[in-house]
Short mmCIF file of C-alpha atoms and ligand atoms in Angstrom, two decimals:
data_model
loop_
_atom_site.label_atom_id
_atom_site.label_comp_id
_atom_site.label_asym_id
_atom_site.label_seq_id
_atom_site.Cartn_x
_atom_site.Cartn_y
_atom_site.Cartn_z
CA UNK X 1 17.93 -4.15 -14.98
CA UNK X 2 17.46 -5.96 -18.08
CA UNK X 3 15.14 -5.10 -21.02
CA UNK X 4 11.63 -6.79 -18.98
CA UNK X 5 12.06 -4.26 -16.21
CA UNK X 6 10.06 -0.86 -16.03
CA UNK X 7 8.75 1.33 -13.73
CA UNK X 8 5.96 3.14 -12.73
CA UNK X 9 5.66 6.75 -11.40
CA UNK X 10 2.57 7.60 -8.89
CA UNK X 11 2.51 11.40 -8.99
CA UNK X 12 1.36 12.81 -5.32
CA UNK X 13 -2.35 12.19 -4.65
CA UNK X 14 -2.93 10.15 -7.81
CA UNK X 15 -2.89 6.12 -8.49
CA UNK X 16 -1.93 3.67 -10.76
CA UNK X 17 -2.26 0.21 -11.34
CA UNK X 18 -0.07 -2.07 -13.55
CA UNK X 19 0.59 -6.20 -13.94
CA UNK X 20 3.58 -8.09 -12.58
CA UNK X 21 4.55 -11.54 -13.46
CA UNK X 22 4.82 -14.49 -10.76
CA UNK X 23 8.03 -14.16 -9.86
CA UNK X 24 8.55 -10.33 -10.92
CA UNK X 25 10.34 -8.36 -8.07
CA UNK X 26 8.31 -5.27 -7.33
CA UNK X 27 10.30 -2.22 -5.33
CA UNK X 28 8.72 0.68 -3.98
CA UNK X 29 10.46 3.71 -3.69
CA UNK X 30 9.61 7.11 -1.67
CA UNK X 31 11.59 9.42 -3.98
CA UNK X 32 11.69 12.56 -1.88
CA UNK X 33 10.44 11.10 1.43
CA UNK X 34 7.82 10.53 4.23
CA UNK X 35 5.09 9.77 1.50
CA UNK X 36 3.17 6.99 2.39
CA UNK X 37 2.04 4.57 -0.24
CA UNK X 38 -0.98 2.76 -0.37
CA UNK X 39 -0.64 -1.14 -2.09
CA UNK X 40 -3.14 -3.51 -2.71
CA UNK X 41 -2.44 -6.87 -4.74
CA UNK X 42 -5.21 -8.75 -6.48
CA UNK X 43 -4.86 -12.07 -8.70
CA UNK X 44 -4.53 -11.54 -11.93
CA UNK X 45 -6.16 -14.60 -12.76
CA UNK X 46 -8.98 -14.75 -10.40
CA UNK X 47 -10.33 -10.94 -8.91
CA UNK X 48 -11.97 -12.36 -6.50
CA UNK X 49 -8.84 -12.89 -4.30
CA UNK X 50 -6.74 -10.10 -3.36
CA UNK X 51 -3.90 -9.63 -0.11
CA UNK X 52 -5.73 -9.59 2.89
CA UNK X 53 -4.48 -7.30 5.60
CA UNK X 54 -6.25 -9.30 8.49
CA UNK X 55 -5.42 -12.58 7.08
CA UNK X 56 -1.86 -11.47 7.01
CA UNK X 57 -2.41 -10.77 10.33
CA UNK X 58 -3.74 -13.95 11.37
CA UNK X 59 -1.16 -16.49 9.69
CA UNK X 60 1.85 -14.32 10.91
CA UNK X 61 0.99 -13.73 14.18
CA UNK X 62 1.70 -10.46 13.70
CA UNK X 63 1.02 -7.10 12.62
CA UNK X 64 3.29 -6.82 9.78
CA UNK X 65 5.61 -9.52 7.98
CA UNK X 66 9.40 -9.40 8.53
CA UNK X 67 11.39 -9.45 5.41
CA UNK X 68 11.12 -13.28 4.20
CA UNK X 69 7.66 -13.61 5.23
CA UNK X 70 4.44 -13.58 2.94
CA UNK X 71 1.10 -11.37 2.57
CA UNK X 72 -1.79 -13.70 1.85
CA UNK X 73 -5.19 -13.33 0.33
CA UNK X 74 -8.54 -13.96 2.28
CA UNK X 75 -8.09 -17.74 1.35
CA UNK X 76 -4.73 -17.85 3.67
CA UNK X 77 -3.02 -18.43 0.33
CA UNK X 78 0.49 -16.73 0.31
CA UNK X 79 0.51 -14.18 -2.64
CA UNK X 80 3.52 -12.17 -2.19
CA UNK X 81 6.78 -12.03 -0.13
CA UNK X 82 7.89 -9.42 1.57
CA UNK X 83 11.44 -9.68 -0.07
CA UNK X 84 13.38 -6.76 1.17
CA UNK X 85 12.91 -3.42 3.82
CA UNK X 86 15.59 -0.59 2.89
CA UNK X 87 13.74 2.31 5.31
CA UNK X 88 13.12 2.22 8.86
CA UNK X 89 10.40 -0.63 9.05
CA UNK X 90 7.61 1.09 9.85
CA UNK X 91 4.56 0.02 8.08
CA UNK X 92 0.64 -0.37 8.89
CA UNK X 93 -1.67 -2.82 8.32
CA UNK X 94 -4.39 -1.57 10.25
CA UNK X 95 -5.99 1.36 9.03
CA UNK X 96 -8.20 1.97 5.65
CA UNK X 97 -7.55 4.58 2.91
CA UNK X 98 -8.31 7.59 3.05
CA UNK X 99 -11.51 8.25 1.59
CA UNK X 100 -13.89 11.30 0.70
CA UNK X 101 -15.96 10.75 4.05
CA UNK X 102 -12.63 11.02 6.45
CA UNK X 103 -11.98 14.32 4.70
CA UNK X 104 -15.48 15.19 4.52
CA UNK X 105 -15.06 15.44 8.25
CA UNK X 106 -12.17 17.48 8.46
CA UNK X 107 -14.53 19.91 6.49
CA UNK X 108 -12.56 19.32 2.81
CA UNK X 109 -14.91 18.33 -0.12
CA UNK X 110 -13.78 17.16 -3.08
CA UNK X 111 -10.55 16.34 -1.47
CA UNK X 112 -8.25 13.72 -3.35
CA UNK X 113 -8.28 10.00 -1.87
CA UNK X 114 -6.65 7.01 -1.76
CA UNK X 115 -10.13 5.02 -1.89
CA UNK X 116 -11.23 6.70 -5.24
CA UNK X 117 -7.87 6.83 -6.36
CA UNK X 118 -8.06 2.82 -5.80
CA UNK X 119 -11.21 2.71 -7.68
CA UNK X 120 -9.97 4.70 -10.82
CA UNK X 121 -6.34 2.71 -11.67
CA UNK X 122 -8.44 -0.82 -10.57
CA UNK X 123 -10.79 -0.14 -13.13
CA UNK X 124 -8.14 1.24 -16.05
CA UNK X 125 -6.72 -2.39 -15.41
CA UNK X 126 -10.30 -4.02 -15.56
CA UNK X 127 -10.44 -4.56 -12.15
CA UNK X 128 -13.61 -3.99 -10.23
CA UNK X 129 -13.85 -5.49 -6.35
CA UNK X 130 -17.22 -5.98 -4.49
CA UNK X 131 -15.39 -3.86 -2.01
CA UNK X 132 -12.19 -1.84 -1.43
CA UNK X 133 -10.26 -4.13 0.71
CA UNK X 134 -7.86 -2.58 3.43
CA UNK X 135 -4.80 -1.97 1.94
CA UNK X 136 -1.05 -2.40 2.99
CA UNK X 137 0.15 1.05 3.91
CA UNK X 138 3.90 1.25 3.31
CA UNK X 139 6.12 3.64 5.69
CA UNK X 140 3.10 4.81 7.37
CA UNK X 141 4.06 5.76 11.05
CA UNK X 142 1.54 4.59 13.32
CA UNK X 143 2.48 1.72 15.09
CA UNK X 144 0.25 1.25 18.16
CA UNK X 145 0.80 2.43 21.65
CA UNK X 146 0.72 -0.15 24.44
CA UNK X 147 -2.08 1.53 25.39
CA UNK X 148 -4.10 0.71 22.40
CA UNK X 149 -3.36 4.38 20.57
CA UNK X 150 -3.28 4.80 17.44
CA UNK X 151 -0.93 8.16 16.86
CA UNK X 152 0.12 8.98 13.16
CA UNK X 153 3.29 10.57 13.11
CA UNK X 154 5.45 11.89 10.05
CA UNK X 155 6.47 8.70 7.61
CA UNK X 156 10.09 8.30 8.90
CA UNK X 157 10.81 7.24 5.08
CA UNK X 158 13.93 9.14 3.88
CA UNK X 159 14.16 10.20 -0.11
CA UNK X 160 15.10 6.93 -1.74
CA UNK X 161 13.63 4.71 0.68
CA UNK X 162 12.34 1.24 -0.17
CA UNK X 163 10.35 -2.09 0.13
CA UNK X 164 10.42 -4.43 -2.39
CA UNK X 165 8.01 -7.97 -2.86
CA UNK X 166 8.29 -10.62 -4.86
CA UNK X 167 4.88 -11.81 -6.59
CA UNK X 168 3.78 -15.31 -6.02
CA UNK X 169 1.19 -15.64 -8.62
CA UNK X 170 0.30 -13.18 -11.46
CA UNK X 171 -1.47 -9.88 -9.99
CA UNK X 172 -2.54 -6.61 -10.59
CA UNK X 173 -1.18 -4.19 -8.79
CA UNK X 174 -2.64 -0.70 -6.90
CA UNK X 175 -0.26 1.48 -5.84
CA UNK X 176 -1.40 4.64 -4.26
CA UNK X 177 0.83 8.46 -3.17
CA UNK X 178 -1.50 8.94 -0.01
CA UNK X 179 -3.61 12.27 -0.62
CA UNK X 180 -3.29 13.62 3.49
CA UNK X 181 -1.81 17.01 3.91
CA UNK X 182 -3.92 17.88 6.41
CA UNK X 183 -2.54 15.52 8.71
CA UNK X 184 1.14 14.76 9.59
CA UNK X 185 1.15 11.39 8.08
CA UNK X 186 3.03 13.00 5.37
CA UNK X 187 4.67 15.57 6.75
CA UNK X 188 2.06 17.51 4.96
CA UNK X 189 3.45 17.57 1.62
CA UNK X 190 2.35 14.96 -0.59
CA UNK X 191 4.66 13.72 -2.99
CA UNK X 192 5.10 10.54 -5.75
CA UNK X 193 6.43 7.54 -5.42
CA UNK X 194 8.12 5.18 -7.58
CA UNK X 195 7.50 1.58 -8.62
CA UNK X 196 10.11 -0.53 -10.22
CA UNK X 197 9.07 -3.95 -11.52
CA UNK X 198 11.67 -6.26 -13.46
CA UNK X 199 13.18 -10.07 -12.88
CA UNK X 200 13.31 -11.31 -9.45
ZN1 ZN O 301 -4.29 7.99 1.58
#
């Protein structure tokens, strides 16, 4: 890496946000394993359009891009590409952070969250949405069942794991250590993960 790259550590349960250049190459790694990162992308240059789950969805025909294919905000407007998959592919698109009222029902108050922990390292970049959109939830095992199921299972992500995207425009970035450990999504012991950003 040359002297424009950094990185960014998420400790377990916590978020941060940080800015990435069009162009910047931005890889994802789950240091010790089965941690599930949350990531949302928003334009630096316009807040009101962010990656779009759904839309993603709709223009790919699929429920998660293949390496060489693009997220894209609400507008259908590719913002990142999905550059490079070094773990065993499996990723969700479908399901929301976890938030205070999902733990609230498990009986746990005050429990950490990706949703506030969105909220927080959005705002420390001067970010605030209208609404938390869905985000993309990196090696988070829950691919559906032909029957429609929706079982999550242990993140399959070994220690040094790792996704990388290339921006397309200038964005803020959210990245999120998912707060479950009262769940097996991962493997019920949170831990960080790590973002490096540098030169495509
Ligand atoms: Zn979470």
């Amino acid at each position: 890496m040359n002297e424009t790259a950094r990185s960014v550590t998420v400790p377990a349960r916590q978020g941060r946000a940080f800015t990435v250049a069009a162009g910047e190459l931005v890889t994802i790694v789950d240091v010790e394993g089965h941690q599930v990162g949350d990531l949302w992308v928003i334009d630096a240059a316009d807040h009101g359009r962010w990656l779009s789950t759904s839309h993603t969805r709709d223009r790919l025909d699929r429920m998660f891009p293949r390496p060489g294919e693009s997220f894209t905000d609400q507008f259908g407007a590719p913002i990142a590409e999905f550059t490079a998959d070094d773990s065993p592919g499996r990723h969700d698109m479908l399901f929301p952070p976890c938030n205070r009222w999902l733990y609230e029902s498990h009986g746990l108050v005050d429990h950490p969250n990706c949703h506030d922990n969105f909220l927080a390292a959005a705002a420390s970049a001067g970010v605030t949405l209208p609404v938390v959109p869905d985000p993309v939830n990196l090696f988070q095992n829950s691919a559906p069942e032909p029957d429609g199921t929706l079982n999550v299972l242990p993140a399959a992500s070994a220690a040094g794991d790792s996704v990388a995207l290339r921006l397309l425009r200038p964005a803020v970035v959210v990245l999120t250590s998912c707060s479950v450990d009262n769940w097996p999504t991962n493997n019920k012991n949170c831990t960080p993960l790590l973002a490096l950003i540098g030169p495509a």
